[in-house]
Coordinates of C-alpha atoms and ligand atoms in Angstrom, one line a residue:
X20 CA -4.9 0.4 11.8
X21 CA -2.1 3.1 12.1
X22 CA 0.2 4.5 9.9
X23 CA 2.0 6.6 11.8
X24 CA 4.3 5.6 15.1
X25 CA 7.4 3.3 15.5
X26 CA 8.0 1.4 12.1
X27 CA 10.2 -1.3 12.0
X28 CA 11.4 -3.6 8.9
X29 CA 12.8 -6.8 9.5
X30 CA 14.8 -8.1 6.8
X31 CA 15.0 -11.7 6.8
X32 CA 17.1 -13.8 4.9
X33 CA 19.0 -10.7 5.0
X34 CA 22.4 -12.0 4.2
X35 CA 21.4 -13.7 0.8
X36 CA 21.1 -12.3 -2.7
X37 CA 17.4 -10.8 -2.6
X38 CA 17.6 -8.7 0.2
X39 CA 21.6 -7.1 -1.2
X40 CA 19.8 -7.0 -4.8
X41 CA 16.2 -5.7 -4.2
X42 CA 15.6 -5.1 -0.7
X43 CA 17.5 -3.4 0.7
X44 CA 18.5 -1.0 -2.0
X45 CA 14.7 -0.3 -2.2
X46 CA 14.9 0.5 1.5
X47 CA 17.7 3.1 0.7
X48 CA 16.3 4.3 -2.1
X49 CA 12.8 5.4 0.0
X50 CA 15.2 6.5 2.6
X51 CA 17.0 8.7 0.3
X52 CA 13.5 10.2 -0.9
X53 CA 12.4 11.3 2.6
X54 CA 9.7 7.9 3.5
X55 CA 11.9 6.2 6.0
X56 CA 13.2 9.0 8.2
X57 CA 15.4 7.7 11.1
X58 CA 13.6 9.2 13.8
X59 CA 10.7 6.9 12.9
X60 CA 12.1 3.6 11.0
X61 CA 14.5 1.1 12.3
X62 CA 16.0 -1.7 9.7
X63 CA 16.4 -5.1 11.2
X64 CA 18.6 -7.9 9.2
X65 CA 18.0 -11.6 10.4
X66 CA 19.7 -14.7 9.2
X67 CA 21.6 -17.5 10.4
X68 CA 25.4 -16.4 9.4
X69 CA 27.2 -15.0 12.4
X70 CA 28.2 -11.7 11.4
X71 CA 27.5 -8.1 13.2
X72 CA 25.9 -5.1 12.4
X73 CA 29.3 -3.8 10.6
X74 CA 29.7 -6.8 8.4
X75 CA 26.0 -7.0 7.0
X76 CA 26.5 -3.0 6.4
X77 CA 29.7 -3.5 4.5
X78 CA 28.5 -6.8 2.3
X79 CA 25.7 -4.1 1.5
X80 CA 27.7 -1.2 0.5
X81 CA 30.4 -3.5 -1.4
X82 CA 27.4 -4.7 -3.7
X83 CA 26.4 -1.4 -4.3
X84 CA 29.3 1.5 -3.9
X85 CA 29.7 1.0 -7.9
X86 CA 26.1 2.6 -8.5
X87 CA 25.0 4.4 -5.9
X88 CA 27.6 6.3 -5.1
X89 CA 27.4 8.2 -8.3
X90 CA 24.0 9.2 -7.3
X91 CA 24.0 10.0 -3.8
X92 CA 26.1 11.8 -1.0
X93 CA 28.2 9.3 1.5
X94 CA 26.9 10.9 4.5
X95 CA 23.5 10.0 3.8
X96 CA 24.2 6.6 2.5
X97 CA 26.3 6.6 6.0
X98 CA 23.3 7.8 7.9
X99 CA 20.8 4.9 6.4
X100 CA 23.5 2.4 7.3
X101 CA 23.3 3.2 11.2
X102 CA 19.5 2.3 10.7
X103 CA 20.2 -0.9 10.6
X104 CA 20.6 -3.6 13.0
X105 CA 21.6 -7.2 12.3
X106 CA 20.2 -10.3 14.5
X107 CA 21.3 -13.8 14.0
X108 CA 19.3 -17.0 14.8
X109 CA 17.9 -19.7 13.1
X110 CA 14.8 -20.2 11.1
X111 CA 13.5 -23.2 12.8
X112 CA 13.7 -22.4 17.0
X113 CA 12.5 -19.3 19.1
X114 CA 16.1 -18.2 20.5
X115 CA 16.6 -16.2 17.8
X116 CA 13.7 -15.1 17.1
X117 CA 13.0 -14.2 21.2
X118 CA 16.2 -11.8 20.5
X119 CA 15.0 -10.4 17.7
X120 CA 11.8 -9.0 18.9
X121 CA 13.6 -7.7 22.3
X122 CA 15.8 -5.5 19.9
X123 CA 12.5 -4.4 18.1
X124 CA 11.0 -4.1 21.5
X125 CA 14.0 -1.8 22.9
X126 CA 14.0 0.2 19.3
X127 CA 10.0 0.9 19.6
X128 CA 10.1 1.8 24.0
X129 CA 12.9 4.4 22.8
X130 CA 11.1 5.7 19.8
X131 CA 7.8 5.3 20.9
X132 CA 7.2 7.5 24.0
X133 CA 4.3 5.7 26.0
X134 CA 1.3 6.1 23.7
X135 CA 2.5 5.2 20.4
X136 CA 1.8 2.1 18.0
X137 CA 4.3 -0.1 16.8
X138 CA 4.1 -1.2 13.3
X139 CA 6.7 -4.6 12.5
X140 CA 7.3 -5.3 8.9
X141 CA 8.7 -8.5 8.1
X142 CA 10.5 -9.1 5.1
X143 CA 10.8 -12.6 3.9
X144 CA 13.3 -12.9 1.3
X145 CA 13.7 -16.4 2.4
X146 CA 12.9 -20.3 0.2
X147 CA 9.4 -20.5 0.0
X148 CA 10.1 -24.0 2.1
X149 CA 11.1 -21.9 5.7
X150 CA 7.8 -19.3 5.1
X151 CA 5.8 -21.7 7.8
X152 CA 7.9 -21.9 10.1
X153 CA 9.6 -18.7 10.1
X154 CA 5.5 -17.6 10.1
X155 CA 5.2 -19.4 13.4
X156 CA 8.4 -18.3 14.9
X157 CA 7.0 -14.5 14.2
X158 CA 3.8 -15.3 15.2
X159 CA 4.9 -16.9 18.3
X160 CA 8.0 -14.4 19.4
X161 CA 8.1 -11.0 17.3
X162 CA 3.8 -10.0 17.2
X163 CA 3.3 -6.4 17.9
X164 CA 2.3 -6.5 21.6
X165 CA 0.7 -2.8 21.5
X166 CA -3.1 -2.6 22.6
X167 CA -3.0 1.2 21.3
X168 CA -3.3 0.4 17.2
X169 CA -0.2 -0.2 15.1
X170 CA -0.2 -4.0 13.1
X171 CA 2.7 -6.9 11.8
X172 CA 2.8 -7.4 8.4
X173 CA 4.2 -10.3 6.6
X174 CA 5.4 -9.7 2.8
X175 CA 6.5 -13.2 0.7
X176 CA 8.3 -13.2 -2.4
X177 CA 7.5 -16.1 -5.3
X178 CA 7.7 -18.4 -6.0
X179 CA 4.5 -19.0 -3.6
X180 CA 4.5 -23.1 -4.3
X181 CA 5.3 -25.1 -7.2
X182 CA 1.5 -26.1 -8.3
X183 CA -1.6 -26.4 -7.4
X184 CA -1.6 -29.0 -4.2
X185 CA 1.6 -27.2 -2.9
X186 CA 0.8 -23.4 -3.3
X187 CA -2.6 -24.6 -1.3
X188 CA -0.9 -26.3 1.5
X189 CA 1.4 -23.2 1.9
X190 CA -1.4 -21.0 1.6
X191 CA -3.5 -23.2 4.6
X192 CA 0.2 -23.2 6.7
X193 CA 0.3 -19.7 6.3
X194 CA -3.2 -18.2 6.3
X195 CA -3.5 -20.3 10.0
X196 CA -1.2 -17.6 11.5
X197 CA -2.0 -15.0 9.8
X198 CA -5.0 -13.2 8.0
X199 CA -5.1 -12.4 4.4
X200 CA -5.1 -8.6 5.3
X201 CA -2.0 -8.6 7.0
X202 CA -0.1 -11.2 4.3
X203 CA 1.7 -9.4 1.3
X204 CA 2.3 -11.8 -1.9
X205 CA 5.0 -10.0 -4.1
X206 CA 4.6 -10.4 -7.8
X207 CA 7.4 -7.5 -8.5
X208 CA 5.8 -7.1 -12.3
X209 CA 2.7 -5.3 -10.2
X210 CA 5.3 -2.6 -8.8
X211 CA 6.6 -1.6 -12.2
X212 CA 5.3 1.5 -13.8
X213 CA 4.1 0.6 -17.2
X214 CA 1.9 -2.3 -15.2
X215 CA 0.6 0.3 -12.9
X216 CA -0.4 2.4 -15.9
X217 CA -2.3 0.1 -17.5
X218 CA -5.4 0.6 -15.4
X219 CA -5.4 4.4 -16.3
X220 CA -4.8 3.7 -19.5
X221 CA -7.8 1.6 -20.4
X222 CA -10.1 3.0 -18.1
X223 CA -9.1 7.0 -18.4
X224 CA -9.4 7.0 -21.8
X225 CA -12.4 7.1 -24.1
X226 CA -10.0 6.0 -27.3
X227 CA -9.8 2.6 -26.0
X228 CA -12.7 2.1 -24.3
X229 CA -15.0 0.7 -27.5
X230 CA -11.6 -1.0 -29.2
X231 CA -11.0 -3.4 -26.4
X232 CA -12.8 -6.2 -27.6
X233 CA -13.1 -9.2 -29.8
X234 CA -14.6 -6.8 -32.0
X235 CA -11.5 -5.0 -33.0
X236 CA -8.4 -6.5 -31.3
X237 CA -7.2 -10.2 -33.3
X238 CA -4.5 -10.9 -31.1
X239 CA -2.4 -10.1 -27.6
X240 CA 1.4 -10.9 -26.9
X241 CA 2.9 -10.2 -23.4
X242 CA 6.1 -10.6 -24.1
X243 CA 9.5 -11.1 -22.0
X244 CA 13.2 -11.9 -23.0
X245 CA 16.1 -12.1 -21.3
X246 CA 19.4 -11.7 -23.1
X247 CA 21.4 -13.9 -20.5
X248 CA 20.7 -17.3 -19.1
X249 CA 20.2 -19.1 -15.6
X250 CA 23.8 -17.4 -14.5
X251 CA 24.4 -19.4 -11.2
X252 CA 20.8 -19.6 -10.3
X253 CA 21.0 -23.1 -12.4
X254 CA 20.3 -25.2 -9.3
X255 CA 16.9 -23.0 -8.5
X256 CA 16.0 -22.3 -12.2
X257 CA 16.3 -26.0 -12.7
X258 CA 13.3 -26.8 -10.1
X259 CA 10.7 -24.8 -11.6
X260 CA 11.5 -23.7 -15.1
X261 CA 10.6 -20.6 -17.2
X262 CA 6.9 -21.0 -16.7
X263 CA 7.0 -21.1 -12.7
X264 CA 9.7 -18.3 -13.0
X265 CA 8.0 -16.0 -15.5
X266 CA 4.3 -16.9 -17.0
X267 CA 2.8 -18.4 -14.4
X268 CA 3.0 -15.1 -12.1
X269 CA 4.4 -12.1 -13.8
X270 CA 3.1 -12.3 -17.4
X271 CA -0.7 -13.7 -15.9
X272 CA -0.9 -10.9 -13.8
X273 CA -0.2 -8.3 -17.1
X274 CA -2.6 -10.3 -18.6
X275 CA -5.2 -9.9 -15.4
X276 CA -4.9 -5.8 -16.0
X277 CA -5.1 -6.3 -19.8
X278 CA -8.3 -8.3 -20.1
X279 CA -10.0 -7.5 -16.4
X280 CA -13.5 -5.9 -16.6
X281 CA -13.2 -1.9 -15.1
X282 CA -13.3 -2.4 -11.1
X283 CA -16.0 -0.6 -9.4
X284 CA -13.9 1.3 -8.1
X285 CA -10.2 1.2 -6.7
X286 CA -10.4 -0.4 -3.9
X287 CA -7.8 -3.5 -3.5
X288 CA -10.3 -6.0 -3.5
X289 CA -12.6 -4.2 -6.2
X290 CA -9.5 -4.8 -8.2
X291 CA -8.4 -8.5 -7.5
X292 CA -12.0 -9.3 -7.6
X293 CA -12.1 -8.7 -11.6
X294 CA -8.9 -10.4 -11.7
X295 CA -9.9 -13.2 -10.5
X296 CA -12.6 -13.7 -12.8
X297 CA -10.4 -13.1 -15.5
X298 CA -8.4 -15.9 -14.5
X299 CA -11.1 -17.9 -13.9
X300 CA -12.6 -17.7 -17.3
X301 CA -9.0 -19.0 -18.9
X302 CA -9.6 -22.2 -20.5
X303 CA -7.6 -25.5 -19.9
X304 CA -4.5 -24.6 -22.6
X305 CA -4.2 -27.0 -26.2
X306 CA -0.9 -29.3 -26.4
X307 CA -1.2 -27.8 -30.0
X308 CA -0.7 -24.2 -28.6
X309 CA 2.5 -24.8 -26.4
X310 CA 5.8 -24.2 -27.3
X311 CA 8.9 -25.1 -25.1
X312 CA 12.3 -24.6 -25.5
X313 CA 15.6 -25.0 -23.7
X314 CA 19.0 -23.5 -25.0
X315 CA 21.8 -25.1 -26.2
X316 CA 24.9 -25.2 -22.8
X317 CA 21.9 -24.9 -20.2
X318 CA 23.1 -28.6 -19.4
X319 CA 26.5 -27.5 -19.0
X320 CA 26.0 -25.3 -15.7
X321 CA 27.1 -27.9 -12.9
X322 CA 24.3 -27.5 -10.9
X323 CA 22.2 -28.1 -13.7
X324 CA 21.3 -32.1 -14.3
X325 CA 22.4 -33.5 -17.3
X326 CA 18.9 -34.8 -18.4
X327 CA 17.5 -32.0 -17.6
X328 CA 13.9 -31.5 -18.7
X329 CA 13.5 -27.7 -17.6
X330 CA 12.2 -25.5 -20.2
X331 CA 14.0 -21.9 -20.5
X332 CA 11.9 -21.0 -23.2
X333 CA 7.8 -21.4 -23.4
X334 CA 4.9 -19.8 -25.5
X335 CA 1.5 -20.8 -24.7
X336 CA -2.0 -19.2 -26.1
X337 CA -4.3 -18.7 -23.4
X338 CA -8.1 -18.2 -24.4
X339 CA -10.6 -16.9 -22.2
X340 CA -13.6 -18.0 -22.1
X341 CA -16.1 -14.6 -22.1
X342 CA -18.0 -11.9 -23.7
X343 CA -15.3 -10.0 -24.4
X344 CA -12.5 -12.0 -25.4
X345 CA -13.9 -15.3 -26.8
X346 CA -11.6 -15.7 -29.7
X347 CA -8.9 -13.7 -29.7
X348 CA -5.5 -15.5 -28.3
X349 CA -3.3 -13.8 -25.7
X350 CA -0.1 -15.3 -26.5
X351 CA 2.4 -15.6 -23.8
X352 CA 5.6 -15.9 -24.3
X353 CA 9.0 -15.9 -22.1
X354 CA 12.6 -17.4 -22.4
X355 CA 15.6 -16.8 -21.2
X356 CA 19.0 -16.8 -23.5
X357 CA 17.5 -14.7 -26.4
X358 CA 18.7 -12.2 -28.4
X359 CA 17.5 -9.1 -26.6
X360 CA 16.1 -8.2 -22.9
X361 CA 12.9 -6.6 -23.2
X362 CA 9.2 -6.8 -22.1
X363 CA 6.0 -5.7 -23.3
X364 CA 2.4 -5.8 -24.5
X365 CA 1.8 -5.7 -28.1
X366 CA -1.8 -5.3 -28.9
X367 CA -2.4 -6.2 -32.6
X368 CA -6.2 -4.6 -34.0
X369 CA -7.7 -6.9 -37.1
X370 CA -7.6 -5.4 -40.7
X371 CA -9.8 -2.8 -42.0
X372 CA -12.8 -3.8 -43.6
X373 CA -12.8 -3.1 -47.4
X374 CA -9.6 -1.3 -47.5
X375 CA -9.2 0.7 -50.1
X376 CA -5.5 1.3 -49.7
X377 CA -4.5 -2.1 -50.3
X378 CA -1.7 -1.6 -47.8
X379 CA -2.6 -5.3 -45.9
X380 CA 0.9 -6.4 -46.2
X381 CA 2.0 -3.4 -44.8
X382 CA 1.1 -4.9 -41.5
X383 CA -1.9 -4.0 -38.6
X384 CA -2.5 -1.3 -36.0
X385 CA -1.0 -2.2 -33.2
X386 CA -0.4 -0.8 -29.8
X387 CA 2.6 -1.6 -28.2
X388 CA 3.4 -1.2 -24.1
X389 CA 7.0 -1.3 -23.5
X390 CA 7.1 -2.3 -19.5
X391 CA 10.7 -2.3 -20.0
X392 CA 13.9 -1.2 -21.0
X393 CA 13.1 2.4 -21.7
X394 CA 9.4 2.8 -20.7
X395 CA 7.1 3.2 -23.8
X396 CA 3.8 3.4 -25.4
X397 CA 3.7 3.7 -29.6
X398 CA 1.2 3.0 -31.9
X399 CA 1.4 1.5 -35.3
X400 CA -0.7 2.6 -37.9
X401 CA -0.9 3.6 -41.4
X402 CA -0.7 7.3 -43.0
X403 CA -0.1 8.6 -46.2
X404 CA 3.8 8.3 -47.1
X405 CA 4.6 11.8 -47.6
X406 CA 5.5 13.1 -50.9
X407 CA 3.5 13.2 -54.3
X408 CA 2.2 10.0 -54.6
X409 CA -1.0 8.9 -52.9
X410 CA 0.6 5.5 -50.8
X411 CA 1.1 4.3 -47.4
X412 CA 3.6 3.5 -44.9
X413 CA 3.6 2.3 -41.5
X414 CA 4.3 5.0 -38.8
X415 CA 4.0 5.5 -34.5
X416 CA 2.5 7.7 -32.9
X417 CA 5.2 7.4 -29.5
X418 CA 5.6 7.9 -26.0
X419 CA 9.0 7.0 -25.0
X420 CA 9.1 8.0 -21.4
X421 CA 12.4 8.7 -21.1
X422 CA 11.9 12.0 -23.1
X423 CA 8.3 12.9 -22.1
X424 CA 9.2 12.5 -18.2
X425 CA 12.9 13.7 -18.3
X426 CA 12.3 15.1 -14.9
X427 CA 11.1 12.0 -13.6
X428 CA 12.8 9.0 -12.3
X429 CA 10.7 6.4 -12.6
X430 CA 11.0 4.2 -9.2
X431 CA 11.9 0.9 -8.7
X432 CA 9.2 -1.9 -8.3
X433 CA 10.4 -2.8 -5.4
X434 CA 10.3 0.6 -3.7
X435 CA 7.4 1.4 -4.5
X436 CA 5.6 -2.3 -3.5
X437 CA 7.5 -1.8 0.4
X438 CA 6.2 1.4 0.8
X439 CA 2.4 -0.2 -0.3
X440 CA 2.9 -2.3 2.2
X441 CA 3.8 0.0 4.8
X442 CA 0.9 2.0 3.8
X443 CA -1.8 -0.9 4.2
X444 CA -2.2 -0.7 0.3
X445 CA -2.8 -4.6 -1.2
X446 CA -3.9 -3.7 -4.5
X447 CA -0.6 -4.6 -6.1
X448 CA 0.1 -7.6 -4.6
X449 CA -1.4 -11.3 -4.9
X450 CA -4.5 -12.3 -2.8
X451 CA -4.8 -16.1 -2.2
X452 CA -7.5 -16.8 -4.7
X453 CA -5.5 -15.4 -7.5
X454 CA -3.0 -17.2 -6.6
X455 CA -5.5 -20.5 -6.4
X456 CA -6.6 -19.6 -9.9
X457 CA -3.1 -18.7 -11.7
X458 CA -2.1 -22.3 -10.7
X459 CA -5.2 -24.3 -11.6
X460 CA -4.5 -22.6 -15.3
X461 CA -0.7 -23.9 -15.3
X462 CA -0.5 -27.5 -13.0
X463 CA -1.7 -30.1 -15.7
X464 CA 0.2 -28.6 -17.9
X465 CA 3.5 -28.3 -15.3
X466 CA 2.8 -31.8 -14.6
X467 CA 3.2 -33.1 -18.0
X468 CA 6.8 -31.4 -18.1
X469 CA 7.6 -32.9 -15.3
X470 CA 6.7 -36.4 -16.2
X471 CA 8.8 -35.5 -19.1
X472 CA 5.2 -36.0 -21.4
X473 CA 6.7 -33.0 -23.0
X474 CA 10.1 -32.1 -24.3
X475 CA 11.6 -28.8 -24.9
X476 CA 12.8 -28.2 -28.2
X477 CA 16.5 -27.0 -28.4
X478 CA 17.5 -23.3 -29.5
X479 CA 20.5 -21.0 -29.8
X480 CA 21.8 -19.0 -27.2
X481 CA 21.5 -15.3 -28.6
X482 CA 18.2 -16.0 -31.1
X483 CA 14.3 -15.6 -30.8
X484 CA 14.4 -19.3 -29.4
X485 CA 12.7 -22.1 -31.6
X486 CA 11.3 -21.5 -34.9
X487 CA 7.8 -23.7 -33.9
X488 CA 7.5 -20.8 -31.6
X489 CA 6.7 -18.3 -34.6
X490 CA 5.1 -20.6 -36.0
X491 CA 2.5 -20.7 -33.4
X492 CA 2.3 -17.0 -33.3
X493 CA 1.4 -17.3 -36.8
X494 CA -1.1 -19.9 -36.3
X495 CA -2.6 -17.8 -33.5
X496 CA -2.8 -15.0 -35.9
X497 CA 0.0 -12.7 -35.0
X498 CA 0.9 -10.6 -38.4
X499 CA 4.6 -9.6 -38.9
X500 CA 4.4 -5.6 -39.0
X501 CA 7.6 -3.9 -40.4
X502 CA 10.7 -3.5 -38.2
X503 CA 9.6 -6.2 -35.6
Ligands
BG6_612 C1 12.4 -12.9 -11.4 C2 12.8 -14.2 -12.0 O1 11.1 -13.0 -10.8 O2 12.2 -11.9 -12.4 C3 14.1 -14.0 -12.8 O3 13.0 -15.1 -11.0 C4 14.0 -12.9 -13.8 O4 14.5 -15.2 -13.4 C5 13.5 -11.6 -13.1 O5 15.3 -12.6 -14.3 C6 13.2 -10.5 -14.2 O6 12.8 -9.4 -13.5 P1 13.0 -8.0 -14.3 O7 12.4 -7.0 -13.4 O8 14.4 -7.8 -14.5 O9 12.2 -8.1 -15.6

């Protein structure tokens, strides 16, 4: 397979939200760093609204003068913007589609000389409910026609089904086109720099390599709040709820890197192959150890049903089922309308035996991963309060990334998951029997919510969500530390 000749990115669904939001400033943004020169790269946008090349440039650069222009020169922003081509057709019949891949075909005989490869990314920042056919349509119209190397690649965005039976069927509609290696889940939470760390971290560093075990860790949260609610994505949010949105991908796959067994090595599948087994070992989840929630004017977005059953708010206890976690809960928790925006890991280590401190109440070790706002890793643990007396106090030992890496921007998931795929790279993104396994842990319990078996209980906008939900944390054996 090559990596180097005639690249081009097809952006489809490229006038929607996704592709102004994520895609295409990630595109810019590895543009901007020197990975997409112009010579090479050509951007295509397809989607069904008649525009031209002029007005899908402008609706870009009116979504994002306010930030980027701070950041970067006009010229070059001005530069990236004649990289880009816009095609319309629809989704469903080849016209389009025929058009499109004679504009990739003229971009790739003028870049190409005669004995390059071609390499054709397609982007599909489309409704999950188009990926088969717009798969056939590429499959049947747009496949790289070069005998000399090169390769299509096909990346798809979550959510990837909405349980078991349908995440399946999509898989089999999909995987009859085209072969696992060429197919690119996107679970963006795999792109982001504290997630990417965490392999290094447990597997670089001798500290942690006898603590990470039933042995010395009581408890793991991965934890994820959002400080606003649905905000006009009601009518989608409404269909799958904070557990298709959230836990059921992004938080599983933290959990995946938290609790996998060390890879043989670092090969893509080495990885996925421990996390699978990690998700294979989860146990079917206890009604007694789920928590929903839904927050009070959620109903009131129009495009929200008044019955609505959707929770935006969930903690469940997951337990897996092996040597080296039997007993000890990983707590997952995610809701939207809280009273801050944050994610992390919080890793909480049982008490010391025969303490001679007495300073239980003063709360655990624990080692907390901040994935986001403000990268971080601290520590909590106990030393000796300073003065005269001999007593203790809770203190961190911190890594706030913002201050250790001042140099450093830290890129955006999204960047850095395109260029992975352009690179051939799959080990950040979902193969098909993770995704198989991440569903059979969630669908009887989706099913029941959908049946309306189970209610969510109602909290205030702005708040942790319910009270039962700290209860539960309680009950799983989380210990309040100071300050949290
Ligand atoms: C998306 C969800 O996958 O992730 C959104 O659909 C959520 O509901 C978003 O807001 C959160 O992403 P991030 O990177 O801002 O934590």
């Amino acid at each position: 397979v090559s990596e180097t000749g005639c690249l081009s990115i097809v952006v489809l669904g490229a006038s929607g939200d996704l592709a102004k939001k994520k895609t295409f400033p990630a595109l810019f943004n590895l543009y901007r760093q020197g990975f997409l020169q112009s010579n090479e790269v050509h951007i295509f946008g397809y989607a069904r609204t008649k525009i031209s090349d002029d007005d899908l440039r402008n609706r870009i650069r009116s979504f994002w003068c306010v930030f980027l222009v701070a950041c970067c020169s006009i010229m070059l922003m001005t530069e990236w913007f004649y990289q880009i081509k816009y095609v319309s057709g629809s989704y469903d019949t080849e016209g389009g589609f025929r058009m499109l891949d004679k504009e990739i075909s003229l971009h790739e005989e003028f870049r190409n000389s005669t004995e390059g490869s071609s390499r054709r990314l397609f982007y599909l920042a489309l409704p999950p409910s188009v990926y088969p056919v717009v798969c056939r349509m590429i499959k049947l119209c747009c496949m790289n026609k070069s005998h000399l190397g090169g390769w299509t690649r096909i990346v798809v965005e979550k959510p990837f089904g909405k349980d078991l039976d349908s995440a399946e069927k999509l898989s089999n509609q999909i995987g009859e086109l085209f072969e696992e290696p060429q197919l690119y889940r996107i679970d963006h939470y795999l792109g982001k720099e504290l997630v990417q760390n965490l392999l290094v971290l447990r597997f670089a560093n001798r500290f942690f390599l006898p603590l990470w075990n039933r042995d010395n860790i009581d408890n793991v949260q991965i934890v994820f709040r959002e400080d606003f609610g649905t905000e006009g994505r009601g009518g989608y949010f409404d269909e799958y709820g904070i557990i298709r949105d959230i836990i059921q991908n992004h938080l599983l796959q933290v959990l995946c890197l938290v609790a996998m067994e060390k890879p043989v090595s670092l090969k893509p599948e080495h990885i996925r192959d421990e996390k699978v087994k990690v998700l294979q070992s989860v146990m079917p989840i206890k009604d007694e150890e789920v928590v929903l929630g839904q927050y009070n004017g959620y109903r009131d977005d129009p495009t929200v049903p008044d019955h609505s059953n959707t929770p935006t708010f969930a903690t469940v206890v997951l337990r897996i089922h092996n040597e080296r976690w039997e007993g000890v809960p990983f707590i997952l928790k995610a809701g939207k309308a809280l009273n801050s925006r944050k994610a992390e890991i919080r890793i909480q280590f049982k008490d010391v035996p025969g303490d001679i401190f007495r300073c239980k109440n003063q709360g655990r070790n624990e080692f907390v991963i901040r994935l986001q706002p403000s990268e971080a890793m601290y520590m909590k643990l106990t030393v000796k309060q300073p003065g005269l007396e001999m007593s203790t106090v809770q203190s961190e030992l911190d890594l706030s990334y913002g201050q250790r890496y001042q140099q450093v921007t830290i890129p955006e998931a999204y960047e850095r998951l395109i260029l992975d795929t352009i690179r051939g790279d799959q080990q950040h993104f979902v193969r098909r029997d993770e995704l198989r396994a991440a569903w059979e842990i969630f669908t009887p319990l989706l099913h029941r919510i959908d049946d309306g078996e189970f209610k969510p209980l109602p909290y205030q906008p702005g708040s942790r969500g319910p009270a039962e939900a700290d209860e539960l944390l309680e009950r799983a054996g989380y210990v309040q530390t100071h300050g949290y």
